[in-house]
Coordinates of C-alpha atoms in Angstrom, one line a residue:
M1 CA 74.9 -102.4 -46.0
E2 CA 74.4 -101.3 -42.4
K3 CA 71.0 -102.9 -42.4
T4 CA 72.4 -106.1 -43.9
A5 CA 75.1 -106.1 -41.3
E6 CA 72.6 -105.6 -38.5
F7 CA 70.5 -108.5 -39.6
S8 CA 73.6 -110.7 -39.9
F9 CA 74.6 -109.8 -36.4
C10 CA 71.1 -110.6 -35.2
G11 CA 71.2 -114.0 -36.9
F12 CA 74.5 -114.7 -35.2
V13 CA 73.0 -113.9 -31.8
R14 CA 70.0 -116.1 -32.6
W15 CA 72.3 -119.0 -33.4
I16 CA 74.1 -118.5 -30.1
F17 CA 70.9 -118.6 -28.1
Q18 CA 69.7 -121.7 -29.9
R19 CA 72.9 -123.5 -29.0
R20 CA 72.5 -122.3 -25.5
C21 CA 68.9 -123.7 -25.2
K22 CA 70.1 -127.1 -26.4
W23 CA 72.7 -127.1 -23.6
F24 CA 69.9 -126.3 -21.1
K25 CA 68.0 -129.4 -22.2
K26 CA 71.0 -131.6 -21.4
S27 CA 71.7 -130.2 -18.0
S28 CA 69.2 -130.0 -15.1
V29 CA 68.9 -126.8 -13.2
H30 CA 68.8 -127.0 -9.4
S31 CA 66.3 -125.1 -7.4
L32 CA 67.8 -121.9 -5.9
P33 CA 68.7 -121.7 -2.3
T34 CA 66.9 -119.2 0.0
N35 CA 68.9 -117.4 2.6
T36 CA 66.0 -117.3 5.1
S37 CA 67.9 -118.1 8.3
E38 CA 69.1 -114.5 8.6
N39 CA 65.6 -113.1 8.4
C40 CA 63.5 -115.8 10.1
S41 CA 65.6 -117.7 12.7
V42 CA 65.5 -116.9 16.4
S43 CA 68.8 -116.2 18.2
D44 CA 69.8 -119.0 20.6
D45 CA 71.0 -118.2 24.1
A46 CA 71.1 -120.1 27.4
K47 CA 67.9 -118.4 28.7
M48 CA 65.7 -119.6 25.9
P49 CA 63.5 -122.7 26.4
L50 CA 64.3 -124.0 23.0
E51 CA 67.6 -124.4 21.2
Q52 CA 68.3 -123.6 17.5
D53 CA 69.6 -126.0 15.0
R54 CA 73.3 -126.2 15.4
R55 CA 73.9 -129.0 12.8
T56 CA 76.0 -127.9 9.9
H57 CA 74.0 -128.2 6.6
Q58 CA 75.7 -129.0 3.4
K59 CA 75.5 -126.1 1.0
P60 CA 73.3 -126.7 -2.1
T61 CA 75.1 -127.4 -5.3
L62 CA 73.9 -124.2 -6.8
D63 CA 74.4 -121.3 -4.4
Q64 CA 73.2 -118.5 -6.7
P65 CA 71.4 -118.5 -10.1
R66 CA 73.9 -118.9 -12.9
P67 CA 73.7 -115.9 -15.4
S68 CA 73.0 -116.8 -19.0
I69 CA 75.3 -115.9 -21.9
S70 CA 72.9 -113.4 -23.2
H71 CA 72.7 -111.8 -19.8
Q72 CA 76.5 -111.4 -19.8
K73 CA 76.4 -109.9 -23.2
N74 CA 73.7 -107.5 -22.2
Q75 CA 75.8 -106.2 -19.4
S76 CA 78.6 -105.3 -21.8
R77 CA 76.4 -103.8 -24.5
R78 CA 75.3 -100.2 -24.9
P79 CA 71.6 -99.4 -24.0
S80 CA 70.9 -98.8 -27.6
D81 CA 71.8 -102.4 -28.5
A82 CA 68.9 -103.8 -26.4
A83 CA 66.3 -102.4 -28.7
R84 CA 67.9 -104.0 -31.8
I85 CA 68.3 -107.3 -30.1
S86 CA 64.7 -107.4 -29.0
L87 CA 63.6 -107.0 -32.6
S88 CA 65.2 -110.2 -33.7
N89 CA 63.3 -112.8 -31.7
G90 CA 60.9 -112.0 -28.8
S91 CA 60.8 -115.6 -27.6
V92 CA 64.5 -115.9 -27.0
L93 CA 64.4 -113.9 -23.8
G94 CA 61.2 -115.6 -22.5
N95 CA 63.1 -117.3 -19.7
L96 CA 64.0 -113.9 -18.2
K97 CA 60.6 -112.2 -18.5
P98 CA 59.0 -113.7 -15.3
I99 CA 61.9 -112.1 -13.3
G100 CA 62.4 -108.7 -14.8
S101 CA 60.3 -108.2 -17.9
A102 CA 57.3 -105.9 -17.8
N103 CA 55.7 -107.7 -20.8
N104 CA 53.5 -110.2 -19.0
S105 CA 50.7 -110.7 -21.5
P106 CA 48.8 -114.0 -21.4
R107 CA 50.2 -114.9 -24.8
N108 CA 53.8 -114.4 -23.8
R109 CA 53.2 -116.3 -20.5
Q110 CA 51.7 -119.2 -22.5
E111 CA 54.7 -119.3 -24.9
M112 CA 57.1 -119.2 -22.0
N113 CA 55.4 -122.2 -20.3
S114 CA 54.9 -124.3 -23.4
S115 CA 58.0 -123.4 -25.5
P116 CA 60.0 -126.6 -26.2
K117 CA 63.1 -124.6 -26.9
L118 CA 63.5 -123.5 -23.2
G119 CA 64.0 -126.9 -21.6
G120 CA 65.0 -125.4 -18.2
N121 CA 61.8 -123.4 -17.8
G122 CA 59.9 -126.2 -16.0
N123 CA 62.7 -126.6 -13.4
M124 CA 62.9 -122.9 -12.8
G125 CA 59.1 -122.7 -12.1
N126 CA 59.7 -123.0 -8.3
I127 CA 61.4 -119.6 -8.4
M128 CA 58.3 -117.9 -9.8
R129 CA 55.3 -119.7 -8.2
R130 CA 56.3 -120.8 -4.6
S131 CA 58.2 -119.2 -1.8
S132 CA 60.7 -121.7 -0.5
C133 CA 60.8 -119.9 2.8
E134 CA 57.4 -121.4 3.6
L135 CA 58.8 -124.9 3.2
K136 CA 62.1 -124.4 5.0
P137 CA 62.2 -126.7 8.1
N138 CA 64.4 -124.3 9.9
V139 CA 61.8 -121.5 9.4
L140 CA 59.1 -123.7 10.8
K141 CA 61.2 -124.5 13.8
S142 CA 61.8 -120.8 14.4
M143 CA 58.0 -120.2 14.2
G144 CA 57.5 -123.0 16.7
N145 CA 60.0 -121.4 19.0
E146 CA 58.1 -118.1 18.9
A147 CA 54.8 -119.9 19.6
Y148 CA 56.5 -121.7 22.5
K149 CA 57.7 -118.5 24.0
Q150 CA 54.2 -117.1 23.8
G151 CA 52.8 -120.1 25.6
K152 CA 51.0 -121.5 22.5
Y153 CA 52.2 -125.0 23.0
E154 CA 49.7 -126.8 20.7
E155 CA 50.6 -124.4 17.9
A156 CA 54.3 -124.9 18.5
L157 CA 53.8 -128.7 18.5
A158 CA 52.1 -128.5 15.1
L159 CA 54.9 -126.4 13.7
Y160 CA 57.6 -128.8 14.9
N161 CA 55.7 -131.7 13.4
R162 CA 55.7 -129.9 10.0
A163 CA 59.5 -129.4 10.3
I164 CA 60.0 -133.1 11.1
A165 CA 57.9 -134.1 8.1
L166 CA 60.3 -132.1 5.9
D167 CA 63.5 -133.1 7.6
S168 CA 63.2 -136.2 9.8
E169 CA 67.0 -136.4 10.4
N170 CA 67.3 -133.2 12.5
P171 CA 67.5 -134.0 16.3
V172 CA 66.7 -130.4 17.3
Y173 CA 63.1 -130.7 15.9
Y174 CA 62.4 -133.8 18.0
S175 CA 63.9 -132.2 21.1
N176 CA 61.9 -129.0 20.7
K177 CA 58.8 -131.1 20.1
G178 CA 59.6 -132.9 23.4
A179 CA 59.7 -129.5 25.1
S180 CA 56.2 -128.6 23.9
L181 CA 54.9 -132.0 25.0
I182 CA 56.4 -131.4 28.5
A183 CA 54.6 -128.1 28.7
L184 CA 51.4 -129.9 27.8
H185 CA 52.1 -132.5 30.6
R186 CA 52.3 -135.3 28.0
F187 CA 55.4 -136.7 29.6
M188 CA 55.5 -140.1 28.0
E189 CA 55.3 -138.7 24.5
A190 CA 58.0 -136.2 25.4
I191 CA 60.3 -138.9 26.5
E192 CA 59.8 -140.8 23.2
E193 CA 60.6 -137.6 21.2
C194 CA 63.8 -137.0 23.1
K195 CA 64.8 -140.6 22.6
K196 CA 64.3 -140.1 18.9
A197 CA 66.6 -137.1 19.0
L198 CA 69.3 -139.1 20.8
K199 CA 69.0 -141.9 18.3
I200 CA 70.0 -139.5 15.6
Q201 CA 72.7 -137.7 17.6
P202 CA 73.6 -139.7 20.8
S203 CA 75.8 -136.9 22.1
Y204 CA 73.0 -134.2 21.9
Q205 CA 73.4 -132.7 25.4
R206 CA 70.2 -130.6 25.4
A207 CA 68.1 -133.7 24.7
H208 CA 69.8 -135.5 27.5
H209 CA 69.0 -132.7 29.9
R210 CA 65.4 -132.6 28.8
L211 CA 65.1 -136.4 29.4
A212 CA 66.7 -136.0 32.8
T213 CA 64.3 -133.2 33.9
T214 CA 61.3 -135.2 32.6
Y215 CA 62.4 -138.3 34.5
L216 CA 62.7 -136.2 37.6
R217 CA 59.2 -135.0 37.3
I218 CA 57.7 -138.4 36.8
G219 CA 59.7 -139.9 39.7
E220 CA 62.5 -141.9 38.0
P221 CA 65.8 -140.7 39.7
E222 CA 68.1 -143.4 38.4
K223 CA 67.3 -142.6 34.8
A224 CA 67.5 -138.9 35.5
L225 CA 71.0 -139.2 36.9
A226 CA 72.2 -141.3 33.9
H227 CA 71.1 -138.5 31.5
L228 CA 72.3 -135.7 33.7
E229 CA 75.8 -137.1 33.4
Q230 CA 75.6 -136.7 29.7
S231 CA 74.0 -133.2 29.7
G232 CA 77.3 -131.3 29.8
P233 CA 76.9 -127.6 30.7
Y234 CA 73.1 -127.8 30.8
S235 CA 73.0 -129.8 34.1
D236 CA 73.8 -128.1 37.4
I237 CA 74.2 -129.1 41.0
N238 CA 70.5 -128.4 41.8
D239 CA 69.4 -131.1 39.3
M240 CA 71.8 -133.6 40.8
N241 CA 70.5 -132.7 44.3
R242 CA 66.9 -133.2 43.3
A243 CA 67.6 -136.6 41.9
C244 CA 69.4 -137.7 45.0
V245 CA 66.6 -136.4 47.3
L246 CA 64.0 -138.2 45.1
Q247 CA 66.0 -141.4 45.3
S248 CA 66.1 -141.2 49.1
C249 CA 62.4 -140.4 49.4
L250 CA 61.4 -143.3 47.2
S251 CA 63.5 -145.6 49.3
K252 CA 61.7 -144.4 52.5
C253 CA 58.3 -144.8 50.8
I254 CA 59.0 -148.4 49.8
E255 CA 60.3 -149.3 53.2
A256 CA 57.3 -147.7 54.9
R257 CA 55.0 -149.7 52.6
K258 CA 56.8 -153.0 53.5
L259 CA 56.3 -152.2 57.2
Q260 CA 52.7 -151.1 56.6
D261 CA 53.5 -147.8 58.2
W262 CA 50.8 -146.0 56.3
D263 CA 51.1 -142.7 58.2
T264 CA 54.8 -142.4 57.2
L265 CA 54.0 -143.4 53.7
L266 CA 51.4 -140.7 53.4
K267 CA 53.7 -138.0 54.8
E268 CA 56.6 -138.9 52.6
T269 CA 54.6 -139.1 49.4
K270 CA 52.9 -135.7 50.1
W271 CA 56.3 -134.0 50.8
T272 CA 58.0 -135.6 47.8
I273 CA 55.2 -134.7 45.4
S274 CA 55.0 -131.1 46.5
S275 CA 58.8 -130.5 46.7
V276 CA 60.6 -132.7 44.2
S277 CA 58.5 -134.6 41.8
N278 CA 55.0 -133.2 41.0
S279 CA 54.0 -135.7 38.3
A280 CA 55.3 -139.0 39.7
Y281 CA 52.9 -141.8 38.8
K282 CA 54.3 -144.1 41.4
L283 CA 54.2 -141.6 44.2
Y284 CA 50.6 -140.7 43.5
A285 CA 49.7 -144.4 43.5
L286 CA 51.5 -145.0 46.8
Q287 CA 49.7 -142.0 48.4
A288 CA 46.4 -143.2 47.2
E289 CA 47.1 -146.6 48.7
A290 CA 47.9 -145.0 52.1
L291 CA 44.6 -143.0 51.9
L292 CA 42.7 -146.2 51.2
K293 CA 44.1 -147.8 54.4
F294 CA 42.7 -144.8 56.4
H295 CA 39.3 -145.3 54.6
R296 CA 39.6 -141.9 53.0
Y297 CA 38.3 -143.3 49.7
Q298 CA 37.2 -140.1 48.1
E299 CA 40.6 -138.4 48.7
A300 CA 42.3 -141.5 47.4
Y301 CA 40.4 -141.4 44.2
A302 CA 41.1 -137.7 43.7
I303 CA 44.8 -138.2 44.3
Y304 CA 45.1 -141.2 42.0
Q305 CA 43.4 -139.2 39.2
K306 CA 46.2 -136.6 39.3
G307 CA 48.6 -139.4 38.4
Q308 CA 47.5 -140.0 34.8
S309 CA 46.4 -143.4 33.9
L310 CA 48.8 -145.2 31.6
E311 CA 48.4 -148.0 29.1
P312 CA 50.2 -151.3 29.9
N313 CA 52.7 -150.9 27.0
L314 CA 53.6 -147.4 28.3
L315 CA 53.9 -148.6 31.9
T316 CA 56.4 -151.2 31.0
K317 CA 58.5 -148.7 29.0
L318 CA 58.7 -146.4 31.9
F319 CA 58.7 -148.7 35.0
S320 CA 59.9 -152.2 35.8
V321 CA 57.4 -155.1 35.6
A322 CA 57.0 -155.2 39.4
D323 CA 56.3 -151.4 39.6
S324 CA 53.9 -151.6 36.8
A325 CA 52.0 -154.4 38.5
L326 CA 52.0 -152.5 41.7
I327 CA 50.5 -149.4 40.1
L328 CA 47.7 -151.4 38.4
S329 CA 46.9 -153.2 41.6
I330 CA 46.4 -149.9 43.4
E331 CA 44.3 -148.7 40.5
A332 CA 42.1 -151.7 40.9
Q333 CA 41.6 -151.0 44.6
V334 CA 40.8 -147.3 44.1
Y335 CA 38.2 -148.1 41.4
T336 CA 36.6 -150.8 43.5
T337 CA 36.1 -148.5 46.4
M338 CA 34.5 -145.9 44.2
G339 CA 32.1 -148.3 42.5
R340 CA 33.9 -148.5 39.1
F341 CA 33.9 -152.3 39.3
E342 CA 34.4 -153.2 35.6
E343 CA 37.4 -150.9 35.3
A344 CA 38.8 -152.3 38.6
V345 CA 38.6 -155.9 37.4
A346 CA 40.2 -154.9 34.1
A347 CA 43.1 -153.2 35.9
A348 CA 43.6 -156.2 38.2
E349 CA 43.7 -158.6 35.2
R350 CA 46.3 -156.4 33.4
S351 CA 48.4 -156.5 36.6
T352 CA 48.4 -160.3 36.7
R353 CA 49.2 -160.5 33.0
L354 CA 52.2 -158.3 33.5
D355 CA 53.5 -160.2 36.5
P356 CA 51.8 -163.6 36.9
T357 CA 54.1 -164.6 39.8
N358 CA 53.3 -161.5 41.9
M359 CA 51.3 -162.8 44.9
E360 CA 50.0 -159.4 45.8
A361 CA 48.7 -158.7 42.3
N362 CA 46.9 -162.0 42.3
R363 CA 45.4 -161.4 45.7
V364 CA 44.0 -158.0 44.6
A365 CA 42.7 -159.4 41.4
K366 CA 40.8 -162.1 43.3
W367 CA 39.5 -159.6 45.8
A368 CA 38.2 -157.2 43.1
K369 CA 36.4 -160.0 41.2
L370 CA 34.7 -161.1 44.4
V371 CA 33.4 -157.6 45.3
S372 CA 32.4 -156.9 41.7
S373 CA 30.5 -160.2 41.4
A374 CA 28.7 -159.6 44.7
R375 CA 27.5 -156.2 43.6
L376 CA 26.4 -157.6 40.2
R377 CA 24.5 -160.5 41.7
G378 CA 22.8 -158.2 44.2
N379 CA 21.7 -155.8 41.5
L380 CA 20.1 -158.6 39.5
L381 CA 18.2 -159.8 42.6
F382 CA 17.1 -156.3 43.5
K383 CA 15.6 -155.8 40.0
E384 CA 13.6 -159.0 40.5
S385 CA 12.3 -157.6 43.8
R386 CA 14.0 -160.4 45.7
F387 CA 15.1 -158.0 48.4
P388 CA 16.2 -160.5 51.1
E389 CA 18.5 -162.4 48.7
A390 CA 19.8 -159.1 47.3
C391 CA 20.6 -157.9 50.8
T392 CA 22.5 -161.1 51.4
A393 CA 24.5 -160.7 48.2
Y394 CA 25.6 -157.2 49.1
S395 CA 26.5 -158.4 52.6
E396 CA 28.8 -161.0 51.1
G397 CA 30.5 -158.3 49.1
L398 CA 30.9 -156.2 52.2
E399 CA 32.7 -159.1 53.9
H400 CA 35.5 -158.6 51.4
D401 CA 35.3 -154.8 51.4
P402 CA 33.5 -153.6 54.6
Y403 CA 33.7 -149.9 53.8
N404 CA 32.6 -150.0 50.2
S405 CA 30.1 -147.1 49.9
I406 CA 28.3 -148.5 46.9
L407 CA 27.6 -151.9 48.5
L408 CA 26.5 -150.1 51.7
C409 CA 24.1 -147.8 49.9
N410 CA 22.7 -150.7 47.8
R411 CA 22.1 -152.8 51.0
A412 CA 20.4 -149.7 52.5
A413 CA 18.0 -149.7 49.6
C414 CA 17.2 -153.4 50.2
R415 CA 16.7 -152.8 53.9
S416 CA 14.5 -149.8 53.2
K417 CA 12.3 -151.9 51.0
L418 CA 12.0 -154.5 53.8
G419 CA 11.0 -151.8 56.3
R420 CA 14.3 -151.9 58.2
Y421 CA 14.8 -148.2 58.2
E422 CA 17.1 -148.0 61.2
K423 CA 19.5 -150.4 59.6
A424 CA 19.2 -148.6 56.3
V425 CA 20.2 -145.3 58.0
E426 CA 23.2 -147.0 59.5
D427 CA 24.4 -148.2 56.1
C428 CA 23.9 -144.8 54.6
T429 CA 25.8 -143.1 57.4
A430 CA 28.7 -145.6 57.0
A431 CA 28.7 -144.9 53.2
L432 CA 28.9 -141.1 53.8
M433 CA 31.8 -141.5 56.2
T434 CA 34.0 -142.9 53.4
Q435 CA 32.5 -140.8 50.6
P436 CA 31.0 -137.6 52.0
C437 CA 29.8 -136.3 48.6
Y438 CA 27.8 -139.5 47.9
S439 CA 24.4 -137.8 47.1
K440 CA 22.5 -141.0 46.6
A441 CA 23.4 -142.2 50.1
R442 CA 22.4 -138.9 51.7
H443 CA 19.1 -138.9 49.8
R444 CA 18.3 -142.4 50.9
R445 CA 19.1 -141.5 54.5
A446 CA 16.9 -138.5 54.4
D447 CA 14.0 -140.6 53.0
C448 CA 14.5 -143.3 55.7
N449 CA 14.5 -140.6 58.5
A450 CA 11.3 -139.2 57.0
K451 CA 9.7 -142.5 57.1
M452 CA 10.6 -142.8 60.8
E453 CA 9.3 -139.3 61.3
R454 CA 12.7 -137.9 62.2
W455 CA 11.9 -134.7 60.5
E456 CA 14.7 -132.6 61.7
A457 CA 17.4 -135.1 60.6
S458 CA 15.6 -135.5 57.3
I459 CA 15.5 -131.7 56.8
Q460 CA 19.2 -131.4 57.4
D461 CA 20.0 -133.9 54.7
Y462 CA 17.5 -132.4 52.2
E463 CA 19.0 -128.9 52.8
V464 CA 22.4 -130.2 51.9
L465 CA 21.0 -131.8 48.8
I466 CA 19.2 -128.7 47.7
R467 CA 22.4 -126.7 48.0
E468 CA 24.1 -129.2 45.7
R469 CA 21.2 -129.3 43.2
P470 CA 19.2 -126.1 43.6
G471 CA 16.8 -126.8 40.8
N472 CA 15.8 -130.3 41.7
E473 CA 12.0 -130.4 42.1
E474 CA 11.9 -133.8 43.7
V475 CA 14.3 -132.8 46.5
G476 CA 12.5 -129.5 46.9
R477 CA 9.2 -131.1 47.3
A478 CA 10.6 -133.7 49.8
L479 CA 12.1 -130.8 51.8
F480 CA 8.9 -128.9 51.8
E481 CA 7.0 -131.9 53.0
A482 CA 9.4 -132.6 55.8
Q483 CA 9.2 -128.9 56.9
L484 CA 5.4 -129.2 56.8
Q485 CA 5.3 -132.3 58.9
L486 CA 7.7 -130.8 61.5
R487 CA 5.3 -127.8 61.9
K488 CA 2.4 -130.2 62.4
Q489 CA 4.5 -132.0 65.0
H490 CA 4.9 -128.6 66.8
G491 CA 1.1 -128.0 66.6
E492 CA 1.2 -125.3 64.0
D493 CA -1.6 -124.5 61.6
V494 CA -0.4 -125.6 58.1
K495 CA -3.7 -125.8 56.3
D496 CA -2.9 -122.8 54.1
L497 CA 0.6 -124.0 53.2
K498 CA 1.0 -125.8 49.9
F499 CA 4.0 -126.6 47.8
G500 CA 4.5 -123.7 45.4
C501 CA 2.3 -121.4 47.5
N502 CA 5.0 -120.2 49.8
L503 CA 4.5 -116.4 49.6
V504 CA 2.8 -115.2 52.8
C505 CA 1.7 -111.6 53.4
I506 CA 2.4 -110.5 57.0
S507 CA 0.5 -107.6 58.6
S508 CA 1.2 -108.1 62.3
Y509 CA 4.3 -108.6 64.4
E510 CA 2.9 -111.8 66.0
R511 CA 2.4 -113.5 62.7
F512 CA 5.8 -112.4 61.6
R513 CA 7.4 -113.9 64.7
H514 CA 5.5 -117.1 64.2
F515 CA 7.0 -117.7 60.8
V516 CA 10.6 -116.7 61.4
T517 CA 10.9 -118.8 64.6
S518 CA 9.6 -121.9 62.7
P519 CA 12.0 -124.5 61.3
G520 CA 13.4 -123.8 57.9
M521 CA 14.6 -120.7 56.1
S522 CA 12.7 -117.5 55.6
V523 CA 13.3 -114.7 53.1
V524 CA 11.6 -111.4 54.2
L525 CA 10.7 -108.3 52.2
F526 CA 9.6 -105.2 54.1
C527 CA 7.5 -103.0 51.8
N528 CA 4.8 -100.4 51.7
K529 CA 2.4 -99.0 49.2
S530 CA 5.0 -96.7 47.7
Y531 CA 7.4 -99.7 47.1
Q532 CA 8.4 -100.0 43.5
K533 CA 6.3 -102.4 41.4
E534 CA 9.4 -103.8 39.8
G535 CA 10.8 -104.9 43.1
L536 CA 7.6 -106.8 44.0
E537 CA 7.6 -108.5 40.6
V538 CA 11.1 -109.7 41.1
F539 CA 10.4 -110.9 44.6
E540 CA 7.3 -112.9 43.4
S541 CA 9.3 -114.4 40.5
V542 CA 12.0 -115.6 42.9
Y543 CA 9.6 -117.3 45.3
E544 CA 8.1 -119.4 42.5
R545 CA 11.5 -120.9 41.8
F546 CA 12.1 -121.9 45.4
P547 CA 8.9 -123.4 46.7
W548 CA 10.5 -125.0 49.7
L549 CA 11.5 -121.7 51.3
N550 CA 9.3 -119.3 53.2
F551 CA 8.9 -115.9 51.4
L552 CA 7.4 -113.3 53.8
K553 CA 6.1 -110.0 52.5
V554 CA 5.7 -107.7 55.5
D555 CA 3.2 -104.9 54.9
Q556 CA 4.3 -101.9 57.0
N557 CA 1.2 -100.0 56.2
G558 CA -1.1 -102.6 57.7
G559 CA -0.7 -101.5 61.3
G560 CA 2.3 -103.6 62.0
R561 CA 5.6 -102.3 63.0
R562 CA 9.0 -103.2 61.5
P563 CA 10.7 -105.4 64.0
S564 CA 14.3 -105.3 65.1
L565 CA 15.3 -108.6 63.7
F566 CA 18.3 -109.1 65.8
G567 CA 16.8 -107.8 69.0
E568 CA 13.1 -108.8 69.3
V569 CA 13.1 -111.9 67.2
G570 CA 14.9 -114.9 68.6
G571 CA 15.7 -118.1 66.6
G572 CA 14.8 -118.9 63.0
E573 CA 16.8 -117.8 60.0
V574 CA 15.8 -114.5 58.4
H575 CA 17.6 -114.1 55.2
S576 CA 17.8 -110.3 55.0
S577 CA 16.0 -107.1 55.5
F578 CA 16.5 -104.9 52.4
Q579 CA 15.3 -101.8 50.7
D580 CA 15.9 -102.8 47.1
I581 CA 14.9 -106.4 46.1
Q582 CA 16.6 -106.0 42.7
K583 CA 20.0 -105.3 44.4
W584 CA 19.4 -108.2 46.8
E585 CA 18.8 -110.7 44.0
N586 CA 21.9 -109.6 42.0
S587 CA 24.2 -109.8 45.1
E588 CA 23.0 -113.1 46.5
G589 CA 22.1 -115.1 43.4
D590 CA 19.8 -118.0 43.0
S591 CA 22.3 -120.6 44.3
R592 CA 22.4 -119.1 47.8
L593 CA 18.7 -119.1 48.4

């Protein structure tokens, strides 16, 4: 009877579970929420660069997993009942085994996944296979905040992008992404992200403040003031003062430009960039224009490069049409003076397309095209060896831009081909005045001076070039030849001097004095028979790499005496007197020879 009653009771329980499984098929089970904010989020305070998500989220429909009927019964039963129930049907409790059951055999797992009786098992798979903490947008944001605080801005940017992909309606993610872009100096993108945040939540004060500070950095005080007024507690009196000072400085710069007071414009832009707005595109452009007026082309180019180049669509989003056209016109002038003619013409054409009625933009576009076409025409004639016509073409371009270093250097090449070396030197000197680092012009001037047998002037230019390009054999050979000719001019015996054979053994003081007082640079090693072999090998390997220098090996055992270099020897340049050649090579380095 007890056994029959026990089986009857088990059948009754089986019937209850079957009814329960049918109910599960009709009702969907929601994925369970994860309370990760307590463990993963970063606390928000006023000192942190990034804010936390303050938006109130709706609670999921299902806060906690709902216990099944069987589970409720199991809690009220005695421990001995569990054994009897488990004998009735092992598949009934399959839904609970992934959570707490130790019986994880492959067969049971297969039954659990494929059993049609447990309709809710597919929906509950997320609990077993995937950690929802990894997909939580708020967790990704917290990870981005940590990366930001560690200075890993690219990593923070990637994490904010992932958070946005999962929740594109949270303004905090866009604002924090904007902060990372600001740290990476990608200001235009940062502005766009902050605008997206304000589109979702127009009263978001932190996003307003980020926009305001970004506008201050790029030199837009009016827009900065407008957003500071909506920043609430985030804005302070210092921000307002900076905006007002920037506004005043820009007014002074515009007035100085109208009056063509380039000195005032240069001073005002320098001060404003260093003190108020260090990334202002317009200020950098105005400063570059002032430097152009003083024919400081190389400085103008370097300054303009600091103000990042913008695409036309971004220019018009940030600046007015007139300001955009002005910036592009200045870009065209800077590129023209540096020989980037195609880019200059492109910038000028963009300027006229933006503002067709702007007379200044049209004038600059016409000017850039004339200079560019003159250079192109001269190059074609030069390739055809029509040097007089090429010289005329370059001269026509110089009528429009008299200090253009590229046209001056090209005309010098034509004049050199025509044997007009003096005029060629004048053109190269003029080119170097506006662009001191123009190596081609310096090389051409050295070559022309050599052809006019002005050896000292030629050597000076070649020595500058060899310091810029230590391993250039062409320059080294030309320098050696100029030094050789200068010695001939002074009546010296140079029959034993050859390029690459510049190691001379000195055994007398008179011969030593003869070399160190000659033009050029000398490197001296004082040695004797006991000198280490390694030191001599290093010395010999060094002289082979610098054939245009004089390497003197003074043999102190050959009857000569070691001179007092600073007392008895006058003139010349003696590199050093040293005991350990290995130590000398390590301390001086190849670039200083």
